[in-house]
C-alpha positions as a Python dict, from the first residue, in 0.01 Angstrom:
ca = {
    (1, 'M'): (0, 0, 0),
    (2, 'E'): (327, -195, 34),
    (3, 'Q'): (233, -392, -280),
    (4, 'F'): (151, -79, -473),
    (5, 'L'): (499, 73, -369),
    (6, 'A'): (669, -261, -464),
    (7, 'N'): (491, -257, -808),
    (8, 'L'): (558, 113, -859),
    (9, 'L'): (955, 31, -787),
    (10, 'E'): (962, -245, -1051),
    (11, 'V'): (784, -4, -1311),
    (12, 'V'): (1031, 273, -1245),
    (13, 'K'): (1348, 36, -1248),
    (14, 'T'): (1193, -102, -1603),
    (15, 'I'): (1168, 260, -1724),
    (16, 'N'): (1518, 346, -1579),
    (17, 'S'): (1703, 49, -1737),
    (18, 'Y'): (1567, 128, -2093),
    (19, 'T'): (1639, 506, -2044),
    (20, 'A'): (1998, 428, -1901),
    (21, 'D'): (2094, 151, -2160),
    (22, 'Y'): (1941, 346, -2481),
    (23, 'V'): (1854, 696, -2449),
    (24, 'L'): (2123, 821, -2213),
    (25, 'I'): (2405, 660, -2421),
    (26, 'V'): (2299, 796, -2740),
    (27, 'L'): (2206, 1134, -2589),
    (28, 'L'): (2516, 1176, -2376),
    (29, 'I'): (2769, 1046, -2578),
    (30, 'G'): (2593, 1189, -2917),
    (31, 'T'): (2565, 1555, -2796),
    (32, 'G'): (2919, 1542, -2644),
    (33, 'I'): (3070, 1404, -2957),
    (34, 'F'): (2854, 1653, -3156),
    (35, 'F'): (2964, 1969, -2966),
    (36, 'T'): (3324, 1830, -2941),
    (37, 'I'): (3342, 1841, -3341),
    (38, 'K'): (3130, 2155, -3358),
    (39, 'T'): (3376, 2356, -3124),
    (40, 'R'): (3675, 2186, -3284),
    (41, 'F'): (3762, 2015, -2953),
    (42, 'V'): (3707, 2319, -2725),
    (43, 'Q'): (3783, 2082, -2430),
    (44, 'I'): (4145, 2045, -2557),
    (45, 'R'): (4222, 2351, -2717),
    (46, 'C'): (4066, 2568, -2452),
    (47, 'F'): (4165, 2381, -2150),
    (48, 'G'): (4463, 2581, -2060),
    (49, 'E'): (4244, 2879, -2079),
    (50, 'G'): (3990, 2743, -1865),
    (51, 'M'): (4249, 2649, -1595),
    (52, 'R'): (4394, 2987, -1591),
    (53, 'N'): (4051, 3141, -1558),
    (54, 'V'): (3983, 2925, -1254),
    (55, 'F'): (4300, 2914, -1065),
    (56, 'G'): (4449, 3259, -1186),
    (57, 'K'): (4135, 3414, -1012),
    (58, 'F'): (4103, 3173, -728),
    (59, 'S'): (3990, 3325, -400),
    (60, 'L'): (3801, 3209, -77),
    (61, 'K'): (3665, 3560, -52),
    (62, 'G'): (3500, 3629, -395),
    (63, 'G'): (3302, 3928, -256),
    (64, 'D'): (2954, 4049, -293),
    (65, 'H'): (2812, 4058, -646),
    (66, 'G'): (2454, 4153, -575),
    (67, 'G'): (2226, 3908, -754),
    (68, 'S'): (2490, 3723, -928),
    (69, 'M'): (2811, 3562, -852),
    (70, 'S'): (3201, 3584, -946),
    (71, 'S'): (3311, 3323, -1206),
    (72, 'F'): (3483, 3112, -940),
    (73, 'Q'): (3181, 3122, -710),
    (74, 'A'): (2977, 3012, -990),
    (75, 'L'): (3205, 2728, -1070),
    (76, 'A'): (3228, 2652, -693),
    (77, 'S'): (2844, 2626, -686),
    (78, 'A'): (2850, 2396, -996),
    (79, 'V'): (3105, 2168, -856),
    (80, 'A'): (2929, 2169, -515),
    (81, 'A'): (2639, 2001, -732),
    (82, 'Q'): (2854, 1778, -919),
    (83, 'V'): (3093, 1653, -638),
    (84, 'G'): (2840, 1459, -418),
    (85, 'T'): (2741, 1116, -333),
    (86, 'G'): (2786, 1013, -693),
    (87, 'N'): (3164, 1063, -669),
    (88, 'I'): (3161, 800, -384),
    (89, 'V'): (2842, 599, -374),
    (90, 'G'): (2779, 644, -735),
    (91, 'A'): (3119, 528, -859),
    (92, 'C'): (3123, 244, -642),
    (93, 'G'): (2778, 127, -764),
    (94, 'A'): (2926, 171, -1112),
    (95, 'I'): (3222, -45, -1022),
    (96, 'L'): (3026, -314, -823),
    (97, 'T'): (2760, -357, -1115),
    (98, 'G'): (2972, -279, -1435),
    (99, 'G'): (3325, -390, -1307),
    (100, 'P'): (3628, -162, -1297),
    (101, 'G'): (3592, -104, -1661),
    (102, 'A'): (3268, 115, -1586),
    (103, 'I'): (3539, 376, -1470),
    (104, 'F'): (3679, 413, -1835),
    (105, 'W'): (3331, 456, -1986),
    (106, 'M'): (3277, 726, -1705),
    (107, 'W'): (3595, 885, -1836),
    (108, 'I'): (3480, 878, -2198),
    (109, 'I'): (3131, 1021, -2104),
    (110, 'A'): (3312, 1300, -1910),
    (111, 'F'): (3552, 1397, -2187),
    (112, 'F'): (3277, 1457, -2438),
    (113, 'G'): (3069, 1596, -2145),
    (114, 'M'): (3316, 1893, -2114),
    (115, 'A'): (3207, 1994, -2453),
    (116, 'T'): (2859, 1970, -2357),
    (117, 'N'): (2892, 2159, -2036),
    (118, 'Y'): (3075, 2439, -2234),
    (119, 'A'): (2774, 2452, -2467),
    (120, 'E'): (2546, 2460, -2148),
    (121, 'A'): (2737, 2747, -1991),
    (122, 'V'): (2752, 2951, -2298),
    (123, 'L'): (2384, 2932, -2365),
    (124, 'A'): (2282, 2989, -1993),
    (125, 'Q'): (2490, 3314, -2009),
    (126, 'K'): (2341, 3439, -2347),
    (127, 'T'): (1990, 3362, -2237),
    (128, 'R'): (1994, 3468, -1874),
    (129, 'E'): (1754, 3745, -1743),
    (130, 'E'): (1807, 4007, -1492),
    (131, 'D'): (1487, 4143, -1273),
    (132, 'A'): (1440, 4502, -1156),
    (133, 'D'): (1641, 4416, -836),
    (134, 'G'): (1940, 4329, -1030),
    (135, 'N'): (1878, 3950, -944),
    (136, 'V'): (2012, 3725, -1234),
    (137, 'A'): (1832, 3405, -1326),
    (138, 'G'): (1924, 3156, -1618),
    (139, 'G'): (1924, 2793, -1717),
    (140, 'P'): (1783, 2533, -1950),
    (141, 'V'): (1414, 2676, -1913),
    (142, 'Y'): (1549, 3011, -2080),
    (143, 'Y'): (1746, 2865, -2357),
    (144, 'I'): (1476, 2596, -2424),
    (145, 'K'): (1213, 2875, -2510),
    (146, 'K'): (1471, 3058, -2701),
    (147, 'A'): (1522, 2739, -2920),
    (148, 'F'): (1137, 2689, -2965),
    (149, 'N'): (968, 3013, -2915),
    (150, 'N'): (618, 2842, -2944),
    (151, 'G'): (387, 2630, -2753),
    (152, 'F'): (633, 2326, -2793),
    (153, 'G'): (906, 2532, -2625),
    (154, 'K'): (683, 2631, -2324),
    (155, 'F'): (593, 2252, -2311),
    (156, 'L'): (955, 2146, -2292),
    (157, 'A'): (1074, 2415, -2068),
    (158, 'G'): (786, 2328, -1829),
    (159, 'F'): (858, 1961, -1844),
    (160, 'F'): (1213, 2021, -1753),
    (161, 'A'): (1131, 2270, -1461),
    (162, 'V'): (900, 2004, -1300),
    (163, 'A'): (1156, 1728, -1345),
    (164, 'I'): (1437, 1924, -1192),
    (165, 'V'): (1229, 2038, -893),
    (166, 'L'): (1126, 1681, -824),
    (167, 'A'): (1471, 1526, -887),
    (168, 'L'): (1706, 1768, -741),
    (169, 'G'): (1510, 2020, -527),
    (170, 'F'): (1304, 1748, -328),
    (171, 'M'): (1404, 1370, -379),
    (172, 'G'): (1769, 1450, -476),
    (173, 'C'): (1825, 1655, -155),
    (174, 'M'): (1657, 1358, 21),
    (175, 'V'): (1893, 1105, -114),
    (176, 'Q'): (2181, 1323, 3),
    (177, 'S'): (2074, 1370, 356),
    (178, 'N'): (2005, 1009, 365),
    (179, 'S'): (2368, 933, 274),
    (180, 'I'): (2472, 1197, 520),
    (181, 'S'): (2275, 1044, 821),
    (182, 'E'): (2344, 648, 732),
    (183, 'S'): (2747, 739, 725),
    (184, 'M'): (2718, 956, 1045),
    (185, 'Q'): (2518, 677, 1220),
    (186, 'T'): (2768, 405, 1092),
    (187, 'A'): (3087, 595, 1199),
    (188, 'L'): (2967, 765, 1519),
    (189, 'N'): (2618, 607, 1613),
    (190, 'I'): (2453, 936, 1596),
    (191, 'P'): (2085, 874, 1553),
    (192, 'G'): (1939, 957, 1188),
    (193, 'W'): (1677, 1209, 1306),
    (194, 'V'): (1931, 1412, 1498),
    (195, 'V'): (2146, 1438, 1193),
    (196, 'G'): (1863, 1517, 980),
    (197, 'L'): (1752, 1807, 1214),
    (198, 'V'): (2100, 1942, 1208),
    (199, 'V'): (2134, 1923, 811),
    (200, 'A'): (1796, 2072, 778),
    (201, 'A'): (1851, 2370, 1013),
    (202, 'V'): (2199, 2447, 863),
    (203, 'S'): (2043, 2414, 514),
    (204, 'A'): (1760, 2657, 611),
    (205, 'V'): (2005, 2917, 734),
    (206, 'V'): (2186, 2909, 393),
    (207, 'F'): (1859, 2908, 190),
    (208, 'I'): (1726, 3219, 384),
    (209, 'G'): (2061, 3411, 284),
    (210, 'G'): (1989, 3366, -84),
    (211, 'V'): (2254, 3351, -368),
    (212, 'K'): (2491, 3588, -164),
    (213, 'R'): (2533, 3343, 121),
    (214, 'L'): (2525, 3028, -117),
    (215, 'A'): (2796, 3181, -304),
    (216, 'A'): (3005, 3264, 12),
    (217, 'V'): (2957, 2909, 165),
    (218, 'N'): (3045, 2724, -150),
    (219, 'E'): (3354, 2902, -248),
    (220, 'K'): (3507, 2805, 74),
    (221, 'L'): (3366, 2468, 141),
    (222, 'V'): (3428, 2314, -221),
    (223, 'P'): (3811, 2373, -214),
    (224, 'I'): (3855, 2250, 156),
    (225, 'M'): (3634, 1926, 96),
    (226, 'A'): (3809, 1840, -229),
    (227, 'L'): (4146, 1873, -69),
    (228, 'L'): (4052, 1671, 246),
    (229, 'Y'): (3921, 1386, 28),
    (230, 'L'): (4223, 1404, -219),
    (231, 'V'): (4490, 1405, 64),
    (232, 'G'): (4311, 1094, 233),
    (233, 'G'): (4308, 927, -88),
    (234, 'I'): (4677, 979, -160),
    (235, 'V'): (4747, 835, 169),
    (236, 'I'): (4577, 521, 62),
    (237, 'L'): (4740, 502, -263),
    (238, 'I'): (5078, 536, -92),
    (239, 'C'): (4998, 262, 119),
    (240, 'R'): (4881, 62, -178),
    (241, 'I'): (5151, 189, -418),
    (242, 'Q'): (5249, -174, -547),
    (243, 'Y'): (4891, -221, -665),
    (244, 'V'): (4824, 105, -852),
    (245, 'P'): (4967, -24, -1192),
    (246, 'E'): (4742, -335, -1183),
    (247, 'T'): (4455, -104, -1079),
    (248, 'I'): (4499, 128, -1378),
    (249, 'G'): (4532, -173, -1592),
    (250, 'M'): (4218, -347, -1462),
    (251, 'I'): (4014, -21, -1561),
    (252, 'F'): (4136, -52, -1934),
    (253, 'K'): (4112, -431, -1948),
    (254, 'Y'): (3774, -471, -1806),
    (255, 'A'): (3633, -177, -2004),
    (256, 'F'): (3652, -421, -2306),
    (257, 'M'): (3651, -762, -2136),
    (258, 'P'): (3387, -682, -1844),
    (259, 'Q'): (3225, -1033, -1886),
    (260, 'A'): (3547, -1172, -1710),
    (261, 'I'): (3468, -991, -1397),
    (262, 'I'): (3080, -953, -1390),
    (263, 'G'): (3001, -1264, -1578),
    (264, 'G'): (2742, -1300, -1868),
    (265, 'G'): (2827, -1299, -2231),
    (266, 'I'): (3044, -1027, -2380),
    (267, 'G'): (2747, -829, -2532),
    (268, 'S'): (2532, -810, -2201),
    (269, 'A'): (2835, -735, -1991),
    (270, 'L'): (2966, -459, -2233),
    (271, 'K'): (2608, -317, -2229),
    (272, 'T'): (2612, -322, -1849),
    (273, 'A'): (2949, -170, -1810),
    (274, 'L'): (2883, 98, -2081),
    (275, 'S'): (2504, 178, -1915),
    (276, 'Q'): (2668, 213, -1563),
    (277, 'G'): (2922, 445, -1692),
    (278, 'A'): (2662, 658, -1870),
    (279, 'K'): (2411, 670, -1586),
    (280, 'R'): (2655, 706, -1289),
    (281, 'G'): (2861, 949, -1508),
    (282, 'L'): (2556, 1162, -1557),
    (283, 'F'): (2484, 1145, -1194),
    (284, 'S'): (2847, 1252, -1099),
    (285, 'N'): (2946, 1515, -1345),
    (286, 'E'): (2588, 1627, -1454),
    (287, 'A'): (2709, 1737, -1797),
    (288, 'G'): (2432, 1752, -2032),
    (289, 'M'): (2160, 1703, -1741),
    (290, 'G'): (2090, 2077, -1729),
    (291, 'S'): (2152, 2133, -1364),
    (292, 'T'): (2494, 2320, -1350),
    (293, 'P'): (2402, 2594, -1615),
    (294, 'H'): (2196, 2764, -1343),
    (295, 'A'): (2510, 2833, -1152),
    (296, 'H'): (2727, 2947, -1455),
    (297, 'A'): (2429, 3166, -1555),
    (298, 'L'): (2507, 3368, -1243),
    (299, 'A'): (2877, 3446, -1314),
    (300, 'K'): (2980, 3793, -1376),
    (301, 'V'): (3210, 3766, -1691),
    (302, 'E'): (3298, 3951, -2010),
    (303, 'K'): (3179, 3716, -2261),
    (304, 'P'): (2979, 3389, -2243),
    (305, 'H'): (3283, 3189, -2379),
    (306, 'D'): (3493, 3281, -2045),
    (307, 'Q'): (3229, 3102, -1830),
    (308, 'G'): (3206, 2804, -2089),
    (309, 'V'): (3576, 2716, -2051),
    (310, 'V'): (3533, 2751, -1673),
    (311, 'A'): (3237, 2505, -1685),
    (312, 'M'): (3456, 2249, -1855),
    (313, 'I'): (3697, 2248, -1559),
    (314, 'G'): (3420, 2181, -1320),
    (315, 'V'): (3350, 1850, -1519),
    (316, 'F'): (3749, 1784, -1528),
    (317, 'I'): (3763, 1832, -1138),
    (318, 'D'): (3457, 1621, -1072),
    (319, 'T'): (3541, 1304, -1286),
    (320, 'F'): (3909, 1300, -1375),
    (321, 'V'): (4022, 1392, -1022),
    (322, 'V'): (3776, 1323, -740),
    (323, 'L'): (3581, 1028, -893),
    (324, 'T'): (3907, 881, -1016),
    (325, 'M'): (4049, 888, -664),
    (326, 'T'): (3754, 700, -558),
    (327, 'A'): (3789, 462, -832),
    (328, 'L'): (4174, 422, -758),
    (329, 'I'): (4126, 360, -369),
    (330, 'V'): (3841, 108, -431),
    (331, 'I'): (4004, -103, -690),
    (332, 'S'): (4346, -102, -545),
    (333, 'T'): (4210, -222, -210),
    (334, 'L'): (3921, -434, -309),
    (335, 'Y'): (4010, -577, -630),
    (336, 'A'): (4377, -577, -692),
    (337, 'G'): (4604, -806, -530),
    (338, 'N'): (4351, -1072, -531),
    (339, 'G'): (4123, -841, -323),
    (340, 'P'): (3780, -975, -176),
    (341, 'L'): (3573, -881, -475),
    (342, 'M'): (3811, -1056, -725),
    (343, 'E'): (3765, -1370, -510),
    (344, 'G'): (3384, -1340, -514),
    (345, 'A'): (3375, -1264, -133),
    (346, 'A'): (3122, -984, -177),
    (347, 'E'): (2895, -1064, 129),
    (348, 'G'): (2843, -748, 317),
    (349, 'I'): (2981, -520, 61),
    (350, 'S'): (2755, -262, -109),
    (351, 'K'): (2806, 73, -283),
    (352, 'S'): (2737, 238, 30),
    (353, 'N'): (3013, 113, 223),
    (354, 'M'): (3298, 26, -46),
    (355, 'V'): (3506, 343, 33),
    (356, 'Q'): (3463, 312, 399),
    (357, 'L'): (3601, -47, 379),
    (358, 'A'): (3889, 51, 160),
    (359, 'F'): (3999, 317, 384),
    (360, 'S'): (3930, 84, 696),
    (361, 'N'): (4118, -217, 561),
    (362, 'V'): (4441, 20, 489),
    (363, 'F'): (4422, 194, 834),
    (364, 'A'): (4387, -156, 998),
    (365, 'T'): (4706, -241, 890),
    (366, 'F'): (4878, 36, 1089),
    (367, 'M'): (4614, 78, 1381),
    (368, 'G'): (4452, -263, 1430),
    (369, 'N'): (4126, -390, 1310),
    (370, 'D'): (3906, -215, 1547),
    (371, 'L'): (4056, 133, 1558),
    (372, 'G'): (4148, 117, 1177),
    (373, 'A'): (3774, 49, 1102),
    (374, 'K'): (3670, 338, 1331),
    (375, 'V'): (3893, 586, 1186),
    (376, 'G'): (3822, 488, 842),
    (377, 'A'): (3463, 511, 875),
    (378, 'I'): (3480, 853, 1044),
    (379, 'F'): (3714, 985, 755),
    (380, 'V'): (3480, 867, 485),
    (381, 'A'): (3170, 1000, 694),
    (382, 'I'): (3336, 1347, 715),
    (383, 'C'): (3408, 1356, 342),
    (384, 'L'): (3059, 1240, 254),
    (385, 'L'): (2911, 1499, 484),
    (386, 'F'): (3099, 1799, 310),
    (387, 'F'): (3017, 1647, -44),
    (388, 'A'): (2641, 1566, 17),
    (389, 'F'): (2591, 1890, 208),
    (390, 'S'): (2738, 2133, -62),
    (391, 'T'): (2517, 1917, -315),
    (392, 'I'): (2206, 2008, -110),
    (393, 'L'): (2275, 2369, -122),
    (394, 'S'): (2331, 2384, -497),
    (395, 'W'): (2079, 2164, -602),
    (396, 'N'): (1805, 2350, -374),
    (397, 'L'): (1904, 2671, -570),
    (398, 'F'): (1855, 2485, -906),
    (399, 'G'): (1532, 2373, -790),
    (400, 'K'): (1431, 2717, -655),
    (401, 'I'): (1505, 2881, -995),
    (402, 'N'): (1261, 2652, -1165),
    (403, 'F'): (1010, 2663, -904),
    (404, 'Q'): (1006, 3040, -946),
    (405, 'Y'): (983, 2998, -1296),
    (406, 'L'): (669, 2788, -1279),
    (407, 'F'): (490, 2962, -974),
    (408, 'G'): (647, 3290, -946),
    (409, 'K'): (869, 3474, -676),
    (410, 'K'): (611, 3472, -394),
    (411, 'A'): (592, 3081, -393),
    (412, 'V'): (977, 3045, -336),
    (413, 'I'): (908, 3042, 39),
    (414, 'V'): (664, 2747, 1),
    (415, 'Y'): (935, 2567, -200),
    (416, 'S'): (1180, 2622, 76),
    (417, 'V'): (981, 2481, 334),
    (418, 'I'): (874, 2162, 143),
    (419, 'A'): (1272, 2135, 77),
    (420, 'I'): (1351, 2153, 426),
    (421, 'V'): (1098, 1876, 532),
    (422, 'F'): (1233, 1652, 240),
    (423, 'I'): (1581, 1704, 375),
    (424, 'F'): (1473, 1606, 721),
    (425, 'L'): (1274, 1295, 591),
    (426, 'G'): (1561, 1162, 402),
    (427, 'S'): (1762, 1130, 716),
    (428, 'L'): (1489, 877, 836),
    (429, 'L'): (1404, 678, 520),
    (430, 'S'): (1608, 449, 321),
    (431, 'N'): (1398, 384, 31),
    (432, 'D'): (1507, 232, -291),
    (433, 'L'): (1189, 381, -452),
    (434, 'V'): (1330, 723, -372),
    (435, 'W'): (1678, 651, -528),
    (436, 'E'): (1516, 522, -844),
    (437, 'L'): (1263, 782, -889),
    (438, 'T'): (1549, 1058, -851),
    (439, 'D'): (1746, 877, -1126),
    (440, 'M'): (1429, 860, -1344),
    (441, 'F'): (1375, 1232, -1333),
    (442, 'N'): (1750, 1303, -1367),
    (443, 'Y'): (1739, 1093, -1695),
    (444, 'L'): (1414, 1279, -1819),
    (445, 'M'): (1573, 1611, -1762),
    (446, 'V'): (1853, 1502, -2028),
    (447, 'I'): (1589, 1471, -2309),
    (448, 'P'): (1465, 1844, -2331),
    (449, 'N'): (1813, 2003, -2238),
    (450, 'A'): (1982, 1810, -2501),
    (451, 'I'): (1711, 1881, -2762),
    (452, 'A'): (1758, 2249, -2687),
    (453, 'L'): (2144, 2247, -2691),
    (454, 'L'): (2137, 2081, -3024),
    (455, 'A'): (1882, 2335, -3171),
    (456, 'L'): (2114, 2616, -3068),
    (457, 'N'): (2437, 2464, -3159),
    (458, 'K'): (2524, 2751, -3409),
    (459, 'L'): (2507, 2994, -3110),
    (460, 'V'): (2753, 2785, -2914),
    (461, 'K'): (2981, 2739, -3239),
    (462, 'D'): (2985, 3118, -3310),
    (463, 'E'): (3052, 3211, -2939),
    (464, 'A'): (3354, 2954, -2924),
    (465, 'I'): (3510, 3122, -3224),
    (466, 'E'): (3429, 3486, -3123),
    (467, 'G'): (3541, 3429, -2767),
    (468, 'E'): (3885, 3279, -2881),
    (469, 'R'): (3916, 3565, -3145),
    (470, 'L'): (3877, 3838, -2866),
    (471, 'N'): (4103, 3652, -2615),
    (472, 'K'): (4381, 3642, -2888),
    (473, 'L'): (4309, 4012, -2976),
    (474, 'S'): (4364, 4106, -2613),
    (475, 'K'): (4679, 3910, -2585),
    (476, 'K'): (4817, 4099, -2894),
    (477, 'N'): (4711, 4442, -2773),
    (478, 'K'): (4902, 4362, -2431),
}
């Protein structure tokens, strides 16, 4: 059995390497560039509008919207999915493997991904469905079927639904709970199974409450967790302020000269930096993956364009704010100023503990080695708890919508029970195969989603034009 699992791991790794190095780069960047041009750089022209829609209507008490959500609640649920372990562990993995320059390519992916996410949210709004009880459902399976109203469309929609249930609903939540239990065990020496029981129990309470409870939790949890992490990051950067210019310079320098830090020839090094930026960028901001449209479909807005510009802000917050903070923390402490990773002292340093080491190293300067290490580990563990738990809640919702699409409303209870079991098991296991399988299904989700987006590009373009026209008309009438 062990040999079988080892062989399976190698097969999945091979599939993932080809998918990330070629398919993802072409699809993610290609689709993002296409919609950027098609919408005339909507991520730039409508950025201010998106910010006003988000922060002008910001509230920690969005109210009850029946089977749907307010625009901010939908954004909070989308950001809860986006801002997870990918912003800490994923970003560190990209830096460790592809060098600091991988962050530059994550920025590029995110910039064009803002246009892709706009398209996803617009189409999710335009194709969403409402049942007799007023419950709203929407997402890629609905706009895939609109794009291809035949057997091919049903196949693509079914393929996507199966992939997202496995990737996010089951294995993805398993990975998130594993991250929580490992960080808590490291920081506070709490047994993994205890953490798993608590996370599974609290998750079950939210799952039972449905969309209303999820919206209420996320609209409060997401702003608090983001603020906590950013404040902690600012403290680190103030302490390492003399290395911040060097840190920013390294991101740009090693984006085009990655071989100088990760070794190998310029071609293979650049491919590594690019592929790390693509696949970790996908895992972080999820633009083009087809996950966040499920949340944006639930928003009660006047027109799809309004939620489209809000969706763009989710990608901006995830990558250009939260993930960039992680990058600056790690690079300024472990690379800049002849840090340990610049001197080749990588022993004991992994993507899972890089942020904890960065915080611990800085805190140790003021508190002493032992206390500083403890405080740093605890702070990161708390942040990771918030990040990963919020992701579990939103990913479970996305998986549930697709499980219901596949098997009907009565099967939802079966899905919830299986998901809770996976959450608990994730706290006990640390399996590279689970991570690789999650990545594989994440990548596979992109293919049918991107095909449908491109097929429906005229709808997106028309909505961008009409949405802006109506907004200008509304301003003129005021």
